[in-house]
XYZ file of C-alpha atoms in Angstrom:
660
model
C 0.121 -0.504 -0.311
C 0.982 3.765 -0.367
C 0.975 6.228 2.241
C 1.218 9.852 0.481
C -1.137 13.087 1.211
C -0.191 13.869 -2.805
C -3.760 14.062 -4.189
C -4.121 12.000 -7.597
C -6.944 13.303 -10.864
C -9.668 10.738 -11.706
C -8.759 8.583 -14.497
C -12.678 9.351 -16.186
C -12.472 13.064 -15.403
C -8.618 14.203 -15.855
C -9.401 18.076 -14.374
C -10.830 16.628 -11.057
C -9.196 15.585 -8.259
C -10.481 12.337 -6.475
C -12.920 12.759 -3.736
C -13.787 9.560 -2.441
C -14.009 6.153 -2.556
C -17.423 4.209 -3.906
C -17.749 1.336 -1.520
C -20.187 -0.716 -3.530
C -20.206 -4.203 -3.557
C -18.110 -5.567 -6.995
C -17.017 -2.370 -8.303
C -14.976 -2.114 -11.090
C -14.291 1.671 -9.998
C -13.205 2.187 -6.346
C -11.479 5.964 -6.954
C -14.097 8.619 -7.514
C -14.549 12.032 -8.139
C -17.097 14.309 -7.316
C -18.743 14.684 -11.562
C -18.450 10.591 -11.505
C -20.986 10.868 -8.856
C -22.721 13.318 -10.722
C -22.829 11.533 -14.033
C -22.955 7.898 -13.344
C -25.154 8.410 -10.443
C -23.760 6.981 -8.076
C -25.756 5.996 -4.423
C -24.147 9.033 -1.830
C -25.127 5.786 1.047
C -22.454 4.216 -1.470
C -19.085 6.879 -1.251
C -17.139 8.228 1.476
C -14.892 10.609 1.229
C -11.105 10.001 1.562
C -10.697 10.766 4.891
C -14.028 9.061 6.029
C -12.734 6.329 4.281
C -9.536 6.166 6.434
C -11.265 6.563 9.815
C -13.963 4.157 9.104
C -10.865 1.361 8.000
C -8.804 2.501 11.395
C -12.165 2.297 13.272
C -12.714 -1.327 12.411
C -8.518 -1.615 12.776
C -9.131 -1.064 16.791
C -12.353 -2.953 17.635
C -10.645 -5.524 15.904
C -7.400 -5.222 18.046
C -5.310 -6.627 15.095
C -2.105 -6.222 16.363
C -2.977 -7.857 19.110
C -4.105 -10.806 17.595
C -2.432 -11.109 14.828
C 0.950 -11.358 17.286
C -0.715 -13.811 19.566
C -2.083 -16.274 16.431
C -1.360 -20.255 17.239
C -0.381 -20.527 13.527
C 2.559 -18.986 13.771
C 3.671 -21.308 16.662
C 2.135 -24.111 14.812
C 3.834 -23.939 11.705
C 7.402 -23.084 13.207
C 7.129 -26.505 15.213
C 5.322 -28.442 11.855
C 8.953 -26.497 10.067
C 11.159 -27.660 12.636
C 9.003 -31.472 12.923
C 9.578 -31.929 9.045
C 13.418 -31.121 9.290
C 13.699 -34.099 12.085
C 11.602 -36.642 10.168
C 13.473 -35.648 6.579
C 17.096 -36.213 8.555
C 15.563 -39.728 9.791
C 13.925 -40.136 6.325
C 17.896 -39.591 4.774
C 18.780 -42.047 7.313
C 16.654 -44.498 6.892
C 17.083 -44.690 2.913
C 21.332 -44.868 3.549
C 20.169 -47.632 5.326
C 18.145 -49.207 3.470
C 20.898 -48.406 0.327
C 23.602 -50.051 2.407
C 21.998 -52.908 3.021
C 20.556 -53.577 -0.167
C 24.755 -52.845 -1.684
C 25.779 -55.336 1.050
C 23.329 -57.976 -0.304
C 24.847 -57.034 -4.086
C 28.275 -57.771 -2.709
C 27.174 -60.918 -0.971
C 25.735 -62.411 -4.326
C 28.305 -61.244 -6.620
C 30.915 -63.418 -4.402
C 28.729 -66.524 -4.255
C 28.726 -66.028 -7.708
C 31.971 -66.502 -7.749
C 32.314 -69.487 -6.076
C 30.121 -71.589 -7.980
C 31.576 -69.850 -11.457
C 34.762 -71.620 -10.130
C 33.163 -75.060 -10.131
C 32.604 -75.312 -13.952
C 36.367 -74.485 -14.179
C 38.336 -76.756 -16.601
C 41.473 -76.516 -14.043
C 39.939 -76.465 -10.872
C 43.100 -78.228 -8.557
C 41.906 -78.881 -5.083
C 45.262 -79.190 -3.949
C 45.645 -75.718 -4.051
C 42.585 -74.828 -2.374
C 41.857 -73.484 0.618
C 40.503 -75.554 3.490
C 37.142 -73.098 3.615
C 37.285 -73.473 -0.526
C 37.319 -77.211 -0.209
C 34.825 -76.857 2.427
C 32.528 -75.617 0.608
C 32.929 -78.199 -2.741
C 32.566 -80.844 -0.585
C 29.039 -79.560 0.368
C 28.825 -79.219 -3.152
C 28.743 -82.588 -3.972
C 27.307 -83.768 -0.754
C 24.337 -81.371 -0.353
C 22.182 -78.820 -1.663
C 23.815 -75.795 -1.223
C 23.215 -74.588 -4.615
C 19.449 -74.757 -4.325
C 19.076 -73.421 -1.191
C 21.222 -70.714 -2.463
C 18.588 -69.889 -5.731
C 15.541 -70.754 -3.228
C 16.617 -67.809 -1.317
C 17.250 -65.569 -3.805
C 13.726 -66.023 -5.427
C 12.396 -65.660 -1.767
C 14.405 -62.299 -1.749
C 13.582 -61.203 -4.850
C 9.893 -61.615 -4.797
C 9.836 -59.812 -1.546
C 12.013 -56.952 -3.247
C 9.609 -56.777 -6.579
C 6.568 -56.032 -4.242
C 8.023 -53.652 -2.174
C 4.572 -53.095 -0.541
C 5.967 -51.242 2.425
C 8.269 -48.655 -0.602
C 5.243 -47.982 -2.245
C 2.835 -47.496 0.630
C 4.873 -45.047 2.426
C 5.399 -42.891 -1.200
C 1.721 -43.373 -1.963
C 0.779 -41.858 1.588
C 3.828 -39.175 1.233
C 3.019 -38.221 -1.987
C -1.196 -37.864 -0.637
C 0.217 -35.565 2.124
C 1.595 -33.314 -0.013
C -0.844 -32.684 -2.432
C -3.315 -32.005 -0.138
C -0.518 -29.623 2.153
C -0.675 -28.026 -1.530
C -3.909 -27.934 -2.198
C -4.316 -26.074 1.305
C -1.675 -23.456 -0.138
C -3.784 -22.706 -3.189
C -6.887 -22.251 -1.240
C -5.062 -20.202 1.967
C -2.618 -17.801 -0.207
C -4.845 -17.454 -3.374
C -8.460 -17.161 -2.137
C -8.024 -14.062 -0.681
C -11.811 -13.796 0.632
C -12.111 -17.086 1.350
C -13.785 -17.026 4.813
C -13.112 -20.979 5.677
C -11.524 -23.988 4.659
C -13.346 -26.821 4.258
C -10.306 -29.470 5.157
C -12.995 -32.237 4.546
C -13.438 -31.251 1.233
C -9.822 -31.555 0.505
C -9.253 -34.241 2.648
C -11.974 -36.129 0.559
C -10.275 -34.970 -2.925
C -6.795 -36.333 -1.695
C -8.356 -39.467 -0.613
C -10.337 -40.093 -4.440
C -7.411 -38.649 -6.176
C -9.521 -37.753 -9.920
C -8.701 -34.796 -12.081
C -11.873 -34.171 -14.484
C -10.391 -32.464 -17.379
C -14.034 -31.002 -18.231
C -14.240 -29.938 -22.312
C -18.125 -29.854 -22.815
C -21.213 -30.743 -20.836
C -21.081 -34.464 -22.374
C -17.666 -34.999 -20.663
C -19.297 -33.422 -17.499
C -21.727 -35.893 -17.522
C -19.908 -39.432 -18.928
C -15.904 -38.534 -18.501
C -14.009 -39.326 -15.440
C -10.110 -39.204 -15.420
C -8.299 -41.406 -12.616
C -4.978 -41.170 -11.110
C -2.299 -39.862 -8.250
C -0.759 -36.684 -7.714
C 2.573 -36.096 -7.359
C 4.692 -33.104 -6.382
C 3.494 -29.275 -6.942
C 0.404 -30.725 -8.039
C 1.937 -32.584 -11.193
C 0.281 -36.482 -12.278
C 2.498 -38.901 -12.119
C 2.613 -43.000 -13.204
C -0.774 -44.015 -15.015
C -3.514 -41.978 -15.532
C -6.995 -43.567 -16.952
C -9.640 -42.300 -18.741
C -13.319 -43.746 -18.841
C -16.571 -43.011 -20.720
C -19.576 -44.045 -18.964
C -17.477 -46.392 -16.771
C -15.484 -47.944 -19.214
C -12.094 -47.438 -19.670
C -10.823 -46.307 -22.916
C -7.315 -44.755 -22.770
C -4.526 -43.735 -20.223
C -1.549 -41.089 -19.902
C 1.284 -42.238 -18.613
C 3.813 -39.783 -16.765
C 7.404 -39.684 -14.872
C 7.748 -38.178 -10.981
C 8.146 -34.624 -12.709
C 4.508 -34.524 -14.604
C 5.937 -35.327 -17.752
C 4.075 -37.717 -20.195
C 6.749 -40.297 -20.346
C 6.031 -44.512 -22.592
C 2.681 -45.325 -24.477
C -0.358 -42.989 -24.314
C -3.667 -43.629 -25.502
C -4.902 -39.870 -25.441
C -8.281 -38.627 -25.812
C -8.727 -36.067 -28.528
C -9.617 -32.715 -27.451
C -13.470 -32.388 -26.654
C -14.151 -35.930 -26.684
C -17.581 -37.053 -27.001
C -19.777 -39.735 -28.259
C -19.654 -37.405 -31.963
C -16.378 -37.119 -31.894
C -14.718 -40.418 -30.173
C -11.115 -39.793 -32.002
C -8.332 -41.465 -29.594
C -5.114 -40.243 -29.813
C -2.407 -43.960 -29.891
C 2.070 -43.211 -29.334
C 4.625 -42.880 -27.395
C 5.840 -39.654 -25.035
C 9.644 -38.608 -24.145
C 9.819 -36.386 -21.420
C 6.543 -34.498 -21.885
C 7.405 -34.851 -25.662
C 5.557 -36.948 -28.595
C 7.937 -39.398 -30.515
C 8.452 -41.569 -32.891
C 4.478 -42.559 -34.855
C 1.015 -41.412 -34.053
C -1.829 -42.772 -35.033
C -5.861 -41.149 -34.612
C -8.653 -43.564 -34.297
C -12.442 -42.431 -35.119
C -13.950 -45.789 -33.152
C -11.926 -48.763 -34.584
C -11.011 -47.036 -37.258
C -7.233 -45.136 -38.548
C -8.231 -41.946 -40.279
C -4.744 -40.242 -39.019
C -1.427 -39.744 -38.032
C 2.068 -39.040 -38.801
C 5.450 -39.163 -36.961
C 7.479 -36.487 -34.762
C 10.529 -36.295 -34.144
C 13.025 -36.666 -31.296
C 12.282 -32.888 -30.479
C 8.393 -33.775 -30.941
C 8.255 -31.846 -33.976
C 6.172 -32.991 -36.482
C 8.475 -34.395 -39.819
C 7.331 -36.471 -43.305
C 3.524 -37.409 -44.238
C 0.465 -36.492 -42.256
C -2.931 -36.871 -42.385
C -4.375 -34.352 -39.261
C -7.929 -33.960 -38.164
C -10.044 -30.968 -38.560
C -9.600 -29.055 -34.839
C -14.294 -29.089 -34.898
C -14.105 -32.585 -36.182
C -17.044 -34.261 -35.253
C -19.780 -36.543 -36.892
C -20.918 -34.557 -39.003
C -17.996 -32.383 -39.778
C -15.532 -35.419 -40.762
C -12.983 -32.876 -42.504
C -8.980 -34.264 -42.258
C -5.922 -32.754 -44.329
C -2.972 -34.660 -46.204
C 0.757 -33.277 -47.164
C 3.565 -32.642 -45.422
C 6.070 -31.169 -42.873
C 9.619 -29.938 -43.540
C 11.995 -30.827 -40.988
C 11.328 -27.698 -39.129
C 7.669 -28.993 -38.570
C 6.766 -26.754 -41.315
C 3.830 -27.797 -44.179
C 5.074 -27.713 -47.369
C 4.300 -28.133 -50.970
C 0.810 -29.893 -52.077
C -2.207 -30.038 -48.844
C -5.379 -31.752 -49.751
C -8.709 -31.177 -47.808
C -10.951 -34.280 -47.971
C -14.350 -35.067 -46.455
C -16.194 -37.895 -45.656
C -20.329 -37.681 -45.813
C -21.466 -39.120 -42.052
C -22.412 -43.179 -42.854
C -19.740 -43.061 -45.566
C -16.185 -44.364 -44.893
C -14.578 -42.888 -48.494
C -12.809 -39.534 -47.907
C -12.905 -37.227 -51.395
C -11.103 -34.118 -52.190
C -12.943 -30.873 -51.534
C -10.343 -28.331 -51.108
C -6.955 -27.764 -50.925
C -3.883 -25.747 -51.897
C 0.410 -24.937 -52.056
C 2.249 -23.952 -49.252
C 5.316 -22.689 -50.270
C 9.096 -23.907 -49.292
C 9.887 -22.359 -46.786
C 7.728 -20.562 -44.036
C 4.781 -22.005 -44.566
C 2.742 -19.435 -46.507
C -0.411 -20.225 -48.503
C 0.238 -19.161 -52.225
C -1.460 -19.660 -55.745
C -4.877 -20.813 -56.297
C -7.160 -22.277 -52.626
C -9.702 -24.019 -52.006
C -10.873 -23.714 -48.355
C -14.230 -24.700 -46.366
C -15.967 -22.519 -44.470
C -15.834 -22.142 -40.669
C -18.936 -23.763 -40.158
C -18.615 -26.268 -42.611
C -20.818 -29.362 -41.614
C -23.686 -32.171 -43.002
C -25.910 -29.856 -43.613
C -24.114 -26.662 -44.313
C -21.434 -27.706 -47.178
C -19.826 -24.434 -47.953
C -16.506 -23.686 -49.705
C -15.049 -20.077 -50.421
C -12.265 -20.275 -53.545
C -9.615 -17.695 -54.057
C -6.081 -16.311 -54.690
C -3.129 -16.436 -51.825
C -0.376 -14.256 -52.620
C 3.313 -15.041 -52.526
C 3.419 -13.707 -49.329
C 0.579 -15.624 -48.281
C -2.181 -12.739 -48.586
C -5.639 -13.242 -50.067
C -6.205 -10.885 -52.745
C -8.593 -10.237 -56.091
C -12.042 -12.047 -56.149
C -13.420 -14.477 -53.321
C -16.027 -16.361 -54.560
C -18.614 -18.444 -52.033
C -20.040 -22.021 -53.337
C -22.483 -24.819 -51.679
C -23.575 -28.559 -52.345
C -26.587 -30.368 -50.820
C -24.901 -33.255 -48.661
C -25.586 -36.239 -51.018
C -24.268 -34.206 -54.369
C -20.876 -34.601 -55.842
C -20.441 -31.073 -57.711
C -20.646 -27.463 -56.066
C -22.293 -24.580 -57.318
C -22.437 -21.238 -56.964
C -24.326 -19.901 -53.556
C -27.597 -20.425 -54.164
C -30.716 -21.615 -51.192
C -33.825 -22.940 -51.800
C -36.339 -20.784 -50.268
C -40.167 -21.765 -50.541
C -41.905 -25.158 -50.564
C -45.720 -24.163 -50.687
C -48.313 -27.547 -49.696
C -51.927 -27.248 -51.182
C -54.701 -29.877 -50.493
C -57.625 -30.284 -51.755
C -60.578 -32.408 -50.335
C -64.270 -33.469 -52.014
C -66.213 -34.252 -48.735
C -69.957 -35.834 -48.504
C -72.023 -34.589 -45.277
C -71.602 -35.807 -42.262
C -67.107 -35.885 -42.643
C -64.599 -33.693 -41.671
C -62.864 -30.674 -43.817
C -60.042 -28.774 -43.295
C -58.744 -26.078 -45.325
C -56.603 -23.710 -46.191
C -54.356 -26.200 -45.088
C -50.594 -24.687 -45.729
C -46.636 -25.891 -45.073
C -43.763 -23.805 -45.751
C -40.135 -25.094 -45.282
C -36.802 -23.490 -46.215
C -33.346 -24.261 -46.609
C -30.462 -25.129 -48.934
C -30.255 -28.892 -47.113
C -31.804 -32.515 -48.844
C -33.676 -34.772 -47.203
C -36.631 -37.039 -47.567
C -39.928 -36.706 -46.213
C -43.319 -38.276 -46.742
C -46.903 -36.797 -45.641
C -50.164 -38.239 -45.965
C -53.218 -37.901 -44.971
C -55.008 -41.052 -43.711
C -58.918 -41.258 -42.889
C -60.002 -42.240 -39.378
C -62.815 -43.247 -37.655
C -66.152 -41.241 -38.579
C -64.047 -39.705 -41.977
C -61.671 -37.736 -39.813
C -58.760 -36.999 -41.658
C -55.346 -36.487 -39.967
C -51.653 -35.753 -41.220
C -48.561 -38.466 -40.712
C -45.765 -37.220 -41.574
C -42.872 -40.598 -42.090
C -39.433 -40.294 -41.658
C -37.912 -42.045 -44.769
C -34.015 -42.511 -44.258
C -32.621 -38.971 -42.844
C -33.640 -37.584 -39.304
C -35.738 -34.709 -39.640
C -37.115 -32.404 -36.892
C -40.339 -30.772 -36.576
C -42.134 -28.107 -34.892
C -45.882 -27.961 -35.428
C -47.826 -24.936 -34.443
C -50.787 -23.438 -33.828
C -53.543 -26.262 -34.519
C -57.217 -25.545 -35.099
C -58.211 -22.094 -34.829
C -61.936 -22.788 -35.116
C -65.016 -25.455 -35.528
C -68.273 -25.675 -36.694
C -70.703 -27.741 -36.483
C -72.130 -29.551 -39.542
C -74.438 -31.933 -40.241
C -74.481 -35.445 -38.723
C -72.856 -34.133 -35.710
C -69.242 -34.255 -36.962
C -67.423 -30.955 -36.989
C -65.479 -28.884 -39.913
C -61.832 -27.469 -38.912
C -61.351 -23.911 -40.371
C -58.366 -22.060 -41.107
C -55.965 -24.979 -39.876
C -52.146 -23.406 -40.097
C -49.469 -26.054 -39.867
C -45.717 -24.238 -40.179
C -43.018 -27.096 -40.292
C -39.394 -25.496 -39.316
C -36.432 -26.737 -39.078
C -36.824 -29.200 -42.333
C -33.907 -29.717 -44.489
C -34.732 -29.421 -47.738
C -35.598 -30.654 -50.866
C -37.070 -34.113 -52.049
C -40.568 -33.639 -51.417
C -42.046 -36.831 -52.296
C -45.342 -35.638 -54.021
C -48.423 -37.903 -52.565
C -52.140 -38.630 -53.986
C -54.014 -40.596 -52.472
C -58.006 -41.643 -53.620
C -59.768 -42.192 -49.957
C -63.223 -43.355 -49.516
C -65.989 -40.601 -50.569
C -63.393 -38.680 -51.342
C -59.577 -37.869 -53.474
C -56.918 -36.132 -50.922
C -54.370 -34.356 -53.148
C -51.234 -32.532 -52.320
C -49.652 -30.194 -55.273
C -46.134 -29.586 -54.169
C -44.711 -26.083 -55.886
C -40.799 -24.985 -55.191
C -39.106 -21.864 -55.992
C -35.469 -20.928 -55.193
C -33.544 -17.564 -55.438
C -29.802 -16.580 -56.180
C -27.587 -15.375 -53.172
C -24.212 -13.793 -54.438
C -22.210 -13.923 -51.818
C -17.764 -12.570 -51.187
C -16.339 -9.538 -52.760
C -12.334 -8.632 -53.534
C -8.811 -8.320 -51.544
C -6.202 -6.381 -52.986
C -2.515 -6.962 -52.987
C -1.998 -6.780 -49.418
C -4.766 -9.045 -48.238
C -7.168 -6.655 -47.081
C -10.841 -6.282 -48.205
C -11.692 -3.635 -50.240
C -14.812 -2.417 -51.710
C -18.592 -3.381 -52.041
C -18.680 -7.120 -49.789
C -21.800 -9.781 -49.107
C -20.823 -11.560 -46.136
C -22.272 -14.279 -44.183
C -23.153 -14.319 -40.470
C -20.622 -16.145 -38.870
C -23.642 -18.018 -37.553
C -25.688 -18.772 -40.675
C -27.691 -21.440 -40.673
C -30.463 -22.399 -42.261
C -32.709 -20.757 -39.288
C -29.830 -17.638 -39.467
C -29.940 -16.550 -42.944
C -28.541 -13.657 -42.082
C -26.274 -11.282 -44.360
C -24.393 -7.709 -44.898
C -23.813 -5.417 -47.505
C -21.650 -2.808 -46.925
C -18.264 -1.117 -48.468
C -14.372 -1.593 -47.460
C -11.824 1.518 -47.501
C -8.417 0.984 -48.795
C -7.252 0.219 -45.075
C -10.047 -2.728 -44.576
C -12.349 -0.975 -42.695
C -15.759 -0.999 -42.463
C -16.919 2.209 -43.912
C -20.439 4.290 -44.737
C -23.682 2.363 -44.219
C -24.032 -1.495 -44.287
C -26.964 -3.121 -44.365
C -28.269 -6.059 -42.427
C -31.025 -8.571 -44.267
C -32.366 -11.753 -43.089
C -34.798 -14.106 -45.286
C -37.400 -15.887 -43.239
C -38.203 -19.791 -44.152
C -41.272 -18.209 -45.534
C -39.755 -15.575 -48.371
C -38.731 -15.548 -51.534
C -35.668 -12.794 -51.169
C -33.608 -11.203 -48.261
C -35.243 -8.134 -46.863
C -33.813 -5.611 -45.220
C -34.072 -5.710 -41.043
C -30.906 -3.279 -39.862
C -28.263 -1.645 -40.541
C -26.559 1.642 -40.352
C -23.454 4.040 -40.347
C -19.295 3.623 -39.701
C -17.099 6.509 -39.354
C -14.166 7.237 -41.384
C -12.175 5.628 -37.855
C -14.373 1.684 -38.856
C -16.183 2.282 -36.186
C -20.073 2.440 -35.787
C -21.531 5.812 -34.902
C -25.224 7.103 -35.330
C -28.162 5.445 -35.283
C -28.167 1.486 -35.730
C -30.446 -1.215 -35.823
C -28.872 -4.355 -34.731
C -29.850 -7.796 -34.869
C -29.848 -9.122 -31.513
C -27.742 -12.506 -30.591
C -30.047 -15.043 -30.693
C -31.918 -13.835 -33.802
C -33.514 -16.303 -35.672
C -36.429 -17.395 -37.391
C -38.145 -18.028 -33.891
C -36.702 -15.278 -32.654
C -36.401 -12.427 -34.546
C -35.646 -9.423 -32.292
C -33.264 -6.267 -32.775
C -31.916 -3.473 -30.849
C -32.171 0.118 -31.873
C -30.106 2.751 -30.317
C -27.413 5.823 -30.700
C -23.489 5.321 -30.839
C -21.148 7.668 -29.340
C -17.901 8.705 -32.150
C -15.997 6.099 -30.189
C -17.794 3.267 -30.866
C -20.068 3.279 -27.760
C -23.293 2.680 -27.583
C -25.639 4.931 -25.657
C -29.018 6.124 -24.267
C -31.889 3.901 -24.296
C -31.358 1.852 -26.409
C -35.196 -0.477 -27.554
C -35.385 -4.015 -28.206
C -38.334 -4.422 -31.288
C -39.431 -8.036 -32.347
C -39.956 -7.518 -35.921
C -42.356 -9.964 -36.780
C -44.549 -9.017 -34.047
C -43.736 -5.360 -34.719
C -43.939 -4.286 -31.522
C -41.349 -3.405 -28.753
C -40.152 -6.186 -25.800
C -37.884 -3.430 -23.746
C -34.958 -1.701 -23.587
C -31.661 -1.054 -22.154
C -30.303 2.805 -20.673
C -26.542 2.391 -21.564
C -26.195 6.122 -19.361
C -26.854 4.408 -16.376
């Protein structure tokens, strides 16, 4: 702490001196001036003048008699005694270990001497006359007795005892456990300064279990368990086992320094049922070495070799960092001796349910610096089974994107890519002839949009008393259906039957396009389904300059572009690669044929948002079409009152004041 009478300026208002301290809970800024109080509307009950703050601290210190309590703290004497005791134990342990080592060494010397005696027995030039009396006694006992057999039996017993060394293992394990417990207490006591108490019972129980949960996703939190032993400084030592849903699936081995050493069967990053990849190979002092293989289930899908320094060399088949069931992407190419990619690298993809990987992209690296150059075909960040979007264009010799880059897509069961287009609309109309006494459903419409293909079948079935129902059957691919508002109005018809009018069914989250047209003849009527499919085109992309900077007009996909979140942005980049001027946000719902303007605003010459903006909410999608409307200042910060509006319902649903 600094003790000084000098005044300091406020960080937010440099012309104002710090007037006091904000004592409210969870405040990032404690030192404030009078202008801060006014502009940030700070509650005066949470504000203390500097002198009042110091007085409060002194009052609390005096009431607790801090100095006396610290001087009389029992922990100081206990820690002193503990350190003295540990010094004594350390001295005794060294003495014990030294004695054990001396005994074992003495046994080794004795065995060596006995070995020498027995070796002499088989010497062809043995002369008994030259032997001493003790040597002759040994030879006579060897002839008449079983001294050799007894010697070997004794050695077997000794070896078995030393091999089991249960006393050593138990001693070391207990020391490691106690060490781990003390280190945990140290972390809790020192690092968590606001911790009011320490649950020693929890720490002891954790120490007994010695389990380590390396959780990377919710599925791992539920199904993954890793068990092993800790050494000093929290290092994992010896063998650590991985269990998935109770079954052992892999392990890692560590030396006493916490470095991976020996054979390994490691789990890939973010291991899950959809990414059940194991990485198998060897480590030496914490570095991978030799050949490593990657397995998905029982099938090898990748791998390569590391040199002694743990650097990849030679030919490799690598898995994409987001590899999973719907995104089975691999990269094939070569590393030089420095661990840099060189030459041609291919990008390959395998559709779920298939086994063959096919090339869908790639390009060339230079021979020295792992720099892309020339023509490349790259995958969109969210590429997977139902969003197979690629971009293609050119890299300069400096590894910079230049000229025009375009997007293409394909449906998951197609072979060729096409310029970016989306299947947008599907209208199903139904006509039904009926006789008096049977139900009637009128104006039934179903709408589906996306650019991904599935096969579904929809048909009408006649039930008791002539009532019709719709059945949607899975026909090869799993699909997700959400059906909303059912019959809006009913009216009585002849013979006591009901008629449902204005029946609207909306099918959401359907993949597209292979809908089976079905014409069914029913008793007392004909049921007809008519399909209409329309398409619209959407060109995405733009230009890079010679420095790899975006320039001119661009049409960009939203980072989380999806069939339920078909959002694009249109605007201009300046020569520095900064967004400038008006940028529009456009959206196409499942039920529209073209993109509509739903938001936007302007960037100033600094490339930051300024003035009025209508922004799409982070959770904006087909079912939650919410935008935020408000102002940015010239520094790109939200100011004033921002309104939240549901553009589908055309009503305000909330607000947020950024001046508070």
